Coordinates of C-alpha atoms and ligand atoms in Angstrom, one line a residue:
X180 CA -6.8 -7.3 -29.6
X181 CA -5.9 -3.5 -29.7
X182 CA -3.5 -2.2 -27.3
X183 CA -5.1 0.8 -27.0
X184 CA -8.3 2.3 -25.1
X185 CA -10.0 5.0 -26.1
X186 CA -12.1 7.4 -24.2
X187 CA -14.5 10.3 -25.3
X188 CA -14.9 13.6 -23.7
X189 CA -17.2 16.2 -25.1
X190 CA -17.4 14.6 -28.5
X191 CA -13.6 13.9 -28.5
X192 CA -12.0 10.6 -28.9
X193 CA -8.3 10.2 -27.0
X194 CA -6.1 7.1 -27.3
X195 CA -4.3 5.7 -24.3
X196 CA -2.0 2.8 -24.2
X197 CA -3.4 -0.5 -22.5
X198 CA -0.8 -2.4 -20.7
X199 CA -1.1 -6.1 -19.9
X200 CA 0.6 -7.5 -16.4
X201 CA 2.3 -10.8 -16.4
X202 CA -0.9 -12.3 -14.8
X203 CA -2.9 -10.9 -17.8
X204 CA -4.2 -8.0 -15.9
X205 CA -5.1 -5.0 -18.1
X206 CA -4.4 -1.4 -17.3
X207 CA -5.5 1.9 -18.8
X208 CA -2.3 4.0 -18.5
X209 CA -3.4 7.5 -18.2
X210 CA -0.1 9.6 -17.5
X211 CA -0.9 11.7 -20.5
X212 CA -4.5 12.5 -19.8
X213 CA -4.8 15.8 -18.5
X214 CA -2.6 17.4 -20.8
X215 CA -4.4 16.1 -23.9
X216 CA -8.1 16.6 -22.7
X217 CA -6.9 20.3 -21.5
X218 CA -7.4 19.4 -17.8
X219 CA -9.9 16.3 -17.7
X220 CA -9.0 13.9 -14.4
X221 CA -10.5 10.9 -13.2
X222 CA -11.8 10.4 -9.6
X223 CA -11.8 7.2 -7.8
X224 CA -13.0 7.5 -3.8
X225 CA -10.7 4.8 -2.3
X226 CA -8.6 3.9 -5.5
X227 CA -11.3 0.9 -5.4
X228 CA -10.3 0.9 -9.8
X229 CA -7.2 2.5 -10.0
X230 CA -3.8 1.4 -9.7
X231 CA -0.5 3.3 -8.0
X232 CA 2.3 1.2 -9.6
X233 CA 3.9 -1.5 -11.6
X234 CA 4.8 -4.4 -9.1
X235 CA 6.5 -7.1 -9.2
X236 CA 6.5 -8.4 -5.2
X237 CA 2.9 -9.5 -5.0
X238 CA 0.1 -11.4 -7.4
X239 CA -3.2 -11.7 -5.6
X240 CA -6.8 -12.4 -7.5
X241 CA -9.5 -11.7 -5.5
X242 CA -12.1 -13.4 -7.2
X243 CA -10.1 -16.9 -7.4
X244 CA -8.4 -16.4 -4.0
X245 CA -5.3 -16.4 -5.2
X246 CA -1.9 -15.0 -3.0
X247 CA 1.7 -15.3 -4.2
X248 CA 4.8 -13.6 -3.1
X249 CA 7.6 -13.3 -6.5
X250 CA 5.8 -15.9 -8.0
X251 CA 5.1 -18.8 -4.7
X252 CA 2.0 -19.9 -3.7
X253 CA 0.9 -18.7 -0.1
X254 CA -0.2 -22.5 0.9
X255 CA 3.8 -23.3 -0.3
X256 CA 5.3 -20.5 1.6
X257 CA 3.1 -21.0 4.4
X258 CA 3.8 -25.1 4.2
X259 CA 7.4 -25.0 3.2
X260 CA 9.7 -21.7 4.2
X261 CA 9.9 -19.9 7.2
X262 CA 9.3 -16.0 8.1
X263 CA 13.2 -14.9 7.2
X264 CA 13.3 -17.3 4.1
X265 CA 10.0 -15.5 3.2
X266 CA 11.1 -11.8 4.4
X267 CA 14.3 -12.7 2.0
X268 CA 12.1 -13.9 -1.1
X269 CA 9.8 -10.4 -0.9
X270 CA 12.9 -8.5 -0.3
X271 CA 15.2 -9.6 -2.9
X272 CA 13.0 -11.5 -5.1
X273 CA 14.3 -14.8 -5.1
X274 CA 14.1 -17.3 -2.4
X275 CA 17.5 -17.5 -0.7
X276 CA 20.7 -20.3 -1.0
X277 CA 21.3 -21.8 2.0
X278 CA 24.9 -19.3 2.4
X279 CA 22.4 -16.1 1.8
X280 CA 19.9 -16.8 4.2
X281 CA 22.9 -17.8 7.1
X282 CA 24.5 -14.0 6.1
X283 CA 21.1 -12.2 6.0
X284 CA 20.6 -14.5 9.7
X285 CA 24.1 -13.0 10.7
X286 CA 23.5 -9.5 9.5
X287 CA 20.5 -8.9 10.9
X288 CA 21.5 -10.8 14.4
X289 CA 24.6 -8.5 14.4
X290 CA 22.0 -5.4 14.6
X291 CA 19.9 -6.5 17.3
X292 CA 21.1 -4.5 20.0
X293 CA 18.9 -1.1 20.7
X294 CA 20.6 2.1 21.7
X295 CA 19.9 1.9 25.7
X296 CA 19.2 5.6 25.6
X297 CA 16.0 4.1 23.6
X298 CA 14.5 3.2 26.5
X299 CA 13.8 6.4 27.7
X300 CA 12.1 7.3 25.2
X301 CA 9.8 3.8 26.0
X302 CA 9.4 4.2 29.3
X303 CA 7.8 7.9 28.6
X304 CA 4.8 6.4 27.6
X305 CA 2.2 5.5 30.5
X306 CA 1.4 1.5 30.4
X307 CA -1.8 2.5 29.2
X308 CA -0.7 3.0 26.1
X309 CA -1.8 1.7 22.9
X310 CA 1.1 -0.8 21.4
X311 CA 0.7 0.4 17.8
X312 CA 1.1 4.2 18.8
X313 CA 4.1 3.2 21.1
X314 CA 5.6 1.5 18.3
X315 CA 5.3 3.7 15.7
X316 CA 7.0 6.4 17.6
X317 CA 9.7 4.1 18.4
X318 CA 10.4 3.4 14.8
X319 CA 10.5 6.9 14.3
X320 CA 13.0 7.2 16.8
X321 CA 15.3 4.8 16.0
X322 CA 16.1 7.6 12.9
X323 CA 17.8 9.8 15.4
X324 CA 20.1 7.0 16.8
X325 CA 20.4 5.3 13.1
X326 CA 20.8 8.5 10.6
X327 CA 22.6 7.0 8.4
X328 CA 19.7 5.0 7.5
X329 CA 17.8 7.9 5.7
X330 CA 19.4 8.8 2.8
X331 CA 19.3 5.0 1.3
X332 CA 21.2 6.2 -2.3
X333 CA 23.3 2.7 -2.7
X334 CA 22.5 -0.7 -2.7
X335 CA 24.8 -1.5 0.0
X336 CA 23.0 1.8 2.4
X337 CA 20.0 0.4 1.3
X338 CA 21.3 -3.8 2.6
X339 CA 22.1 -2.0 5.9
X340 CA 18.8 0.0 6.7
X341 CA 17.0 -3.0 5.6
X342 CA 19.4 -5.2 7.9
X343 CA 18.8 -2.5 11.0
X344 CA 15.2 -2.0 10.7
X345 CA 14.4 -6.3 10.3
X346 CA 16.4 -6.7 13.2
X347 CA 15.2 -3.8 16.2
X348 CA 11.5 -4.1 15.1
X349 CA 11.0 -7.0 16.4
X350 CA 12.9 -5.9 19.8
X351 CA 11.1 -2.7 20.3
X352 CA 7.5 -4.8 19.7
X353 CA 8.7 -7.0 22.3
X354 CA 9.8 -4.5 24.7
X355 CA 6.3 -2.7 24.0
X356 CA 4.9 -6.2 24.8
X357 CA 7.0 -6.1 28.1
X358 CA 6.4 -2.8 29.3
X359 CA 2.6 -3.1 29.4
X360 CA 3.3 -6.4 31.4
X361 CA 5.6 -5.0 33.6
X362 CA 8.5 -7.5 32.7
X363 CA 11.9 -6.7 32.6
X364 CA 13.2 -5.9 29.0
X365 CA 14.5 -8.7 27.2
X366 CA 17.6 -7.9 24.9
X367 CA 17.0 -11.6 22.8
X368 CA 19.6 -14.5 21.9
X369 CA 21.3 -13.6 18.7
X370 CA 22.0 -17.2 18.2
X371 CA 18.4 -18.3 18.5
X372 CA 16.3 -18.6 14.7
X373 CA 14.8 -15.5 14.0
X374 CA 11.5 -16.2 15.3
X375 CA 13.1 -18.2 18.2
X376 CA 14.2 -14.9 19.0
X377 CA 11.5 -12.9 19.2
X378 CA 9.4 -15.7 20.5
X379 CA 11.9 -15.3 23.8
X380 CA 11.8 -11.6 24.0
X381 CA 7.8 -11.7 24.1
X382 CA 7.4 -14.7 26.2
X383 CA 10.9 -15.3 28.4
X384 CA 10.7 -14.4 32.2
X385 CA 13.4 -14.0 34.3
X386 CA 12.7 -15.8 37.2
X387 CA 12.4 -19.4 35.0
X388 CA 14.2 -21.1 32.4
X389 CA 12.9 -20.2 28.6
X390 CA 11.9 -22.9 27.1
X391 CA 10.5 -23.1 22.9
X392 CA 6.7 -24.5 22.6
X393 CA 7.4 -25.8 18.8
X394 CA 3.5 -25.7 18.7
X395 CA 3.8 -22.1 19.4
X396 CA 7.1 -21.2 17.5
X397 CA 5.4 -23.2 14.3
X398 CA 2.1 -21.4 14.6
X399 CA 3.7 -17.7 15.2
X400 CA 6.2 -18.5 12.0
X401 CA 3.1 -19.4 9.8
X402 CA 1.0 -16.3 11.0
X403 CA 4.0 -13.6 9.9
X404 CA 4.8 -15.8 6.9
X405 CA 0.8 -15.2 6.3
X406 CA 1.1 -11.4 7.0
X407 CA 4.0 -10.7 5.1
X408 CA 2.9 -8.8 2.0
X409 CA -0.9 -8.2 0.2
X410 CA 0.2 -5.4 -2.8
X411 CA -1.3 -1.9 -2.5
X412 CA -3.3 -2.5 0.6
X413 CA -3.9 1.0 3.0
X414 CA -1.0 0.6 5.0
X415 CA 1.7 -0.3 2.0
X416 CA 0.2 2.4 -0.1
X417 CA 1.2 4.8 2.8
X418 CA 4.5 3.2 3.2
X419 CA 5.1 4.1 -0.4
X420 CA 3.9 7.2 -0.9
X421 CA 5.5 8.8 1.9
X422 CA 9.0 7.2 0.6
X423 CA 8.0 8.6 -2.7
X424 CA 8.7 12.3 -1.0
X425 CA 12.4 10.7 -0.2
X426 CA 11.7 10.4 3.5
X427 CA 13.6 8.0 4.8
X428 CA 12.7 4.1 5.3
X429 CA 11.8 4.4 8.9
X430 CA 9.9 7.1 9.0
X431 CA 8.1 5.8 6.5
X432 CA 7.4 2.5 8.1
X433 CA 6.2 4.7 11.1
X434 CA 3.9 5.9 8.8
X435 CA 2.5 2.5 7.8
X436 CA 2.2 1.5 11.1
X437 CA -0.3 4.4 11.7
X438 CA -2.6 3.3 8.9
X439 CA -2.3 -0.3 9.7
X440 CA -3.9 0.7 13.3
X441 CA -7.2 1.4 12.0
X442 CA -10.2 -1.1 12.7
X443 CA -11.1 -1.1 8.9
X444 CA -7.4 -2.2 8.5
X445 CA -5.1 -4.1 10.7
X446 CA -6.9 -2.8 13.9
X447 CA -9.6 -5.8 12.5
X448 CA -7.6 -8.6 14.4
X449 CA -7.9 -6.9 17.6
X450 CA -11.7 -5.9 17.0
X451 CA -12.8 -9.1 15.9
X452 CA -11.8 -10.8 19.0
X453 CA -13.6 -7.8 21.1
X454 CA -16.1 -8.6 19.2
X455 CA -16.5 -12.3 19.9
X456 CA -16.2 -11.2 23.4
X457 CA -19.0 -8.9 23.0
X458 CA -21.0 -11.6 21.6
X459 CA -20.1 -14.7 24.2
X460 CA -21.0 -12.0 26.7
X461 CA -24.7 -11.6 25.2
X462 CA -25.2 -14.9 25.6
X463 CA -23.4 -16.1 22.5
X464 CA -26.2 -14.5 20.2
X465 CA -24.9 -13.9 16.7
X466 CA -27.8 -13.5 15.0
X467 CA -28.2 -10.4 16.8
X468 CA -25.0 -9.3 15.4
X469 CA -25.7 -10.5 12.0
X470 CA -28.9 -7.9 12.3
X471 CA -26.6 -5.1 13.3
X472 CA -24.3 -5.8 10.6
X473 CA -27.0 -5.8 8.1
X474 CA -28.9 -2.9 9.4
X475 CA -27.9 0.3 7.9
X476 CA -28.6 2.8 10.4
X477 CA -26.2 0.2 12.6
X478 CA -23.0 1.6 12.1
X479 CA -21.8 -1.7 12.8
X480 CA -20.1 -4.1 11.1
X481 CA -19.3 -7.4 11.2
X482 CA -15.1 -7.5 11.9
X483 CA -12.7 -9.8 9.9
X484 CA -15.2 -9.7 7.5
X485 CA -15.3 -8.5 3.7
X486 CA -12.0 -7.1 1.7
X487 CA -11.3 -4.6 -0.5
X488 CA -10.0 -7.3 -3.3
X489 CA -10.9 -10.6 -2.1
X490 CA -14.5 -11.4 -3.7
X491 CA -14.2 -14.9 -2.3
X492 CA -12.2 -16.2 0.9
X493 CA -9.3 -14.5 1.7
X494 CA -7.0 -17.5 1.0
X495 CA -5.2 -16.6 3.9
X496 CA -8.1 -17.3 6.0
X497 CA -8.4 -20.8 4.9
X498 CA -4.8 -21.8 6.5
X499 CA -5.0 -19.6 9.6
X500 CA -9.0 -21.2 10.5
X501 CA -7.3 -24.8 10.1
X502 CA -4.1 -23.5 12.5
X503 CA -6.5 -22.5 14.9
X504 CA -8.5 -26.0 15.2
X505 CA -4.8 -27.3 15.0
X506 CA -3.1 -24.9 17.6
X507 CA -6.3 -24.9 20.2
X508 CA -6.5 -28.8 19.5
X509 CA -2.3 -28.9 20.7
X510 CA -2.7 -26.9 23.3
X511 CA -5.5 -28.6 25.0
X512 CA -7.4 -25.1 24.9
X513 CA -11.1 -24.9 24.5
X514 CA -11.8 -21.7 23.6
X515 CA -15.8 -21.0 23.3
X516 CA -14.8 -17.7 20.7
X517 CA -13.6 -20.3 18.5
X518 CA -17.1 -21.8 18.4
X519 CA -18.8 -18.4 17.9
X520 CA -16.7 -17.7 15.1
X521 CA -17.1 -20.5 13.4
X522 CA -21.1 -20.0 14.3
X523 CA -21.3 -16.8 13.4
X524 CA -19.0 -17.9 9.9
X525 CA -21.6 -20.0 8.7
X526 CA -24.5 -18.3 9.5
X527 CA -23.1 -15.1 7.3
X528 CA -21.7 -17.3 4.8
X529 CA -25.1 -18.8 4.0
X530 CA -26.8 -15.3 4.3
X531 CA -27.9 -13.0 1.4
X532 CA -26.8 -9.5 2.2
X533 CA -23.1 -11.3 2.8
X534 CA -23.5 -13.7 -0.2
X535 CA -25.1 -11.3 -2.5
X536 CA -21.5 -8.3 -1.1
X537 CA -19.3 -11.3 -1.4
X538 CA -18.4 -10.8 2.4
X539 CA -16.0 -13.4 3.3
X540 CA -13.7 -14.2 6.4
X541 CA -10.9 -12.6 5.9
X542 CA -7.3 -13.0 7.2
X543 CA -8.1 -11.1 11.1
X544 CA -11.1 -13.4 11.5
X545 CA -9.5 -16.3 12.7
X546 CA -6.0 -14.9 13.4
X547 CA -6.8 -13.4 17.1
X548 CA -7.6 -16.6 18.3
X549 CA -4.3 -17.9 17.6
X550 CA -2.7 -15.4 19.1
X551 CA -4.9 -15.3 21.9
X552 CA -4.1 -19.1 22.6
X553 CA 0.0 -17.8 22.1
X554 CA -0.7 -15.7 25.0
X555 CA -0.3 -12.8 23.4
X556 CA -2.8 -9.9 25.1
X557 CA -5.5 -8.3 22.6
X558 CA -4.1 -5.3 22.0
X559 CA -0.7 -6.3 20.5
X560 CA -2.2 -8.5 17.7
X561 CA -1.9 -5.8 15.3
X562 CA 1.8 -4.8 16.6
X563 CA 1.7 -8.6 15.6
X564 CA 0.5 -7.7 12.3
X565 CA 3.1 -4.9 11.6
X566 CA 5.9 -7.9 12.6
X567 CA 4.4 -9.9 9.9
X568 CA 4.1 -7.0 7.0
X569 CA 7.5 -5.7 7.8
X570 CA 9.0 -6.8 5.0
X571 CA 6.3 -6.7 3.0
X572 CA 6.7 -2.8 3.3
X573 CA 10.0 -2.8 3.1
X574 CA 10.4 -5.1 -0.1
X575 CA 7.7 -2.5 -1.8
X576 CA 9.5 0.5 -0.7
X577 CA 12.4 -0.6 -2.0
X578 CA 10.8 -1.6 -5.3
X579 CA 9.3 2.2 -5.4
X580 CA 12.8 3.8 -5.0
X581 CA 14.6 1.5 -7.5
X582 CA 12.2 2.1 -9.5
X583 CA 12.3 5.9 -9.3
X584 CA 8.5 6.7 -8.7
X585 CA 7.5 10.3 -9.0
X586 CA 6.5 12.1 -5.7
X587 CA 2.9 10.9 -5.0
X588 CA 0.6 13.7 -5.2
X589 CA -3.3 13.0 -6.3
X590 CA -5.3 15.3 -8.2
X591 CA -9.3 16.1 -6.7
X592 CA -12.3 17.7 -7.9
X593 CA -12.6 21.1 -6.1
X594 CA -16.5 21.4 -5.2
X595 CA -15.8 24.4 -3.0
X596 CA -16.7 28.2 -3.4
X597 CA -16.2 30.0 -6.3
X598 CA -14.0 33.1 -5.6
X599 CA -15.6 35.7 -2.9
X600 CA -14.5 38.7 -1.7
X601 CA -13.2 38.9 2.1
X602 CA -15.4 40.5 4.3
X603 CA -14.1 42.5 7.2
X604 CA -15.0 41.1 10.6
X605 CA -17.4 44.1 11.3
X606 CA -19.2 43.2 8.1
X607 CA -19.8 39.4 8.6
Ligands
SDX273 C1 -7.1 -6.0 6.1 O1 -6.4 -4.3 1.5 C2 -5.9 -5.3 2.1 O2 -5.2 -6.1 1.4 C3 -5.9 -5.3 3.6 C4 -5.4 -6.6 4.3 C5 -3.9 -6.7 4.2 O3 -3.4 -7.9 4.2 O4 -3.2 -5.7 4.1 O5 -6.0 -7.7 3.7 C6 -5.7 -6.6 5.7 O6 -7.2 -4.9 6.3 C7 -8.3 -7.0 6.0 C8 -9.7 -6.2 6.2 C9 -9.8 -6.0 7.7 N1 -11.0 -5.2 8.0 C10 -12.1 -5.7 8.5 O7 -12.3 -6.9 8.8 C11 -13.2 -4.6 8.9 C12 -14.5 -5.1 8.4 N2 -14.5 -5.0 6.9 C13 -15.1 -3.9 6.3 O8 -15.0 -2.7 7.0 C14 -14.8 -3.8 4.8 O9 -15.2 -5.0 4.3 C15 -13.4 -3.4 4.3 C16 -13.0 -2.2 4.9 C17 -12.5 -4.5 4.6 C18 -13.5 -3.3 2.8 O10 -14.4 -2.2 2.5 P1 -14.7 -1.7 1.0 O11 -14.0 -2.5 0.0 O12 -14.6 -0.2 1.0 O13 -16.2 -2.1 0.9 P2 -17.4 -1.2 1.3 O14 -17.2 -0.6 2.6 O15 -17.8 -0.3 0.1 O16 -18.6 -2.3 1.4 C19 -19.4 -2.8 0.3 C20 -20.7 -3.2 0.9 C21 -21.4 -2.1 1.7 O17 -22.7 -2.4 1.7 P3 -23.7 -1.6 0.6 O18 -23.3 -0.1 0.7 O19 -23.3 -2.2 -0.7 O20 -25.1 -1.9 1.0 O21 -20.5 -4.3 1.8 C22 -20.9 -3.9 3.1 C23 -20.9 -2.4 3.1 O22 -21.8 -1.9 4.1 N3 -19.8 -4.4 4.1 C24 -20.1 -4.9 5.3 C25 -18.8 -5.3 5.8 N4 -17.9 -5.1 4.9 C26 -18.5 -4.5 3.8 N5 -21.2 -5.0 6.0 C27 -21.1 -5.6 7.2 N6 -19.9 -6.0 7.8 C28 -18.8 -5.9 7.0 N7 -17.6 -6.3 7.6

């Protein structure tokens, strides 16, 4: 087969290499395009066809509903490892001995103390704050009392902002969690398990012992395992490009936090389950929401479903709807949103405009009701998210500045004025 493609513009043929992935994948590599049409560029609303790097962190096929992290299957990881072991294998790209994961353990517990003076800056905000705005800022902040952490130019500066950022994140979502409540901060045990840990700083309260739910501890450890990386999706892609300018890690997981808030994004989890709520209050009538979904002057539409890549269930879906049954089942919790999901699931699954898009549930469908039965309120289940992706984003940022990317900077099609000659204000 040739390795080449070949594209014709104004009666011109040009060559351009075509690079195979290790999954097959084919890729038209057009770094030399402009210059040899004389200024031709492509355009592609939403990169929906065009890709922003070589990877080697995450595989996922969206029409066979395939995920894997450096190689593992997401039912394996999900099964098998826990969140660190994971967060290790994205990271460093190989799942860790026994003596590595106890040091990265160490390492990271070693750095789980914030800077006090941190908590003015938290207690700025008024409780009625959003968590993923609070947090975001936070991470930003932690620059000024970690500086050291910017310029990232060996592998051991790199080891140690990756170290300091894995282990405050989690303290700073949990204090976020806390403040809204109106607890007392919790600084954490630094000889608990990882998600032991943050587990007691959400949860603990000081007026009763803290005691581990392993129904709960299980269930949290296989949602971040589940979150933990998905390639170029909005949130990474912003991650990287704004590490591409040389900005420093954390500010450009602050960054990826901001995109990861949106409704069409990570906001989903949370909007889903205000969206079962809406429903259950309307009497439970999903069809009625099926309509708006389907009707294009609705602007509506129907959350935790469809994806960008996934033309068939989100595999990740799949685990977390069988957690759920499992989780509410252990808990003794009968949750009626469960049974509109699952309601309003099949009815769209078995419905032409969502059959005929390839709408699927995908992985925020299910996962609020999991977190709802943790206890955790509504609106930190993306600052749950965020916890989960963290070293997703970090284990791709990392890749993009060992791999010496170029400086992100898109081209467009202008479709503005042509030139014009200013007018003085008396003349307009
Ligand atoms: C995440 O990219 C990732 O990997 C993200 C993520 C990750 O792990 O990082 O997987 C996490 O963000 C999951 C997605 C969470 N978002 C939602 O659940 C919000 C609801 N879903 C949609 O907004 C939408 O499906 C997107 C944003 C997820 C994907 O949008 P696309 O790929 O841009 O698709 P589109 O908007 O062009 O839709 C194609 C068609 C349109 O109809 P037509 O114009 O062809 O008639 O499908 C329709 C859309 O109107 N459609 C929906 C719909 N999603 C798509 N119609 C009703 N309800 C929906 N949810």
């Amino acid at each position: 087969m040739s390795e080449i493609a070949i594209l014709e513009v104004n009666g011109k043929k040009y060559e351009f290499p075509l690079i195979k992935g290790s999954e097959n994948e084919l890729a038209i590599d057009i770094k030399t395009l402009r210059g040899v049409t004389e200024g031709v560029t492509t355009i592609d609303a939403g990169f929906k066809n065009t890709g922003s790097c070589k990877s080697a962190v995450t595989f996922l096929d969206g029409e066979k509903g395939i995920l894997r992290y450096r190689g593992y299957a997401i039912e394996d990881l999900a099964d098998k490892a826990d969140f660190l072991e994971t967060s290790y294998l994205l990271i460093f790209g190989e799942l860790p001995t026994a003596e590595q994961l106890e040091k990265f353990h160490v390492d990271i517990a070693n750095e789980s103390l914030v800077d006090e003076e941190m908590k003015k800056i938290l207690n700025g905000f008024p409780k009625s704050s959003h968590p993923m705005g609070v947090i975001s800022a936070l991470t930003s902040a932690l620059i000024s009392f970690n500086p050291e952490s910017v310029n990232v130019e060996s592998e051991e500066e790199m080891y140690k902002a990756i170290v300091m950022i894995m282990a405050k994140f989690p303290v700073l979502s949990a204090w976020t969690l806390r403040k809204k409540a109106g607890l007392p901060l919790d600084y954490g045990d630094k000889h608990l398990g990882y998600v032991e840990n943050l587990y007691k700083m959400m949860f603990s309260k000081p007026n009763e012992e803290f005691k581990i739910n392993p129904i709960v501890l299980d269930a949290l450890d296989k949602l971040l395992i589940l979150h933990a990386d998905h390639e170029q999706n909005c949130s990474t892609s912003t991650v990287r490009i704004v590490g591409s300018s040389h900005a420093g890690l954390f500010a450009s997981l602050s960054a990826g936090i901001s995109a990861l808030w949106g409704p069409l994004h990570g906001g989903a989890n949370q909007a889903v389950i205000e969206m079962l709520e809406d429903i259950k209050k309307d009497g439970g009538d999903y069809q009625k929401y099926i309509a708006k979904a389907k009707d294009k002057s609705d602007p509506f539409r129907l959350m935790g479903f469809g994806h960008r890549v996934y033309k068939n269930f989100d595999p990740r879906a799949k685990i977390i709807q069988v957690a759920a049954e499992q989780v509410l089942a252990d808990l003794g919790i009968e949750d009626p949103v469960l049974d509109i999901a699952r309601g309003l699931a099949d009815v769209a699954l078995n419905d032409e405009y969502f059959k005929s898009r390839n709408l699927y549930p995908n992985v925020d469908f299910y996962s609020g009701i999991i977190y709802r039965a943790l206890g955790i309120p509504v609106e930190m289940f993306t600052v749950m998210f965020a916890i989960g992706r963290l070293p997703g984003w970090i284990a791709q940022w990392k890749e993009m500045r060992e791999n010496h990317e170029p400086i992100g900077r898109p081209r467009q099609l202008y479709v503005g004025e042509k030139f014009r000659e200013f007018k003085a204000v008396e003349n307009r």
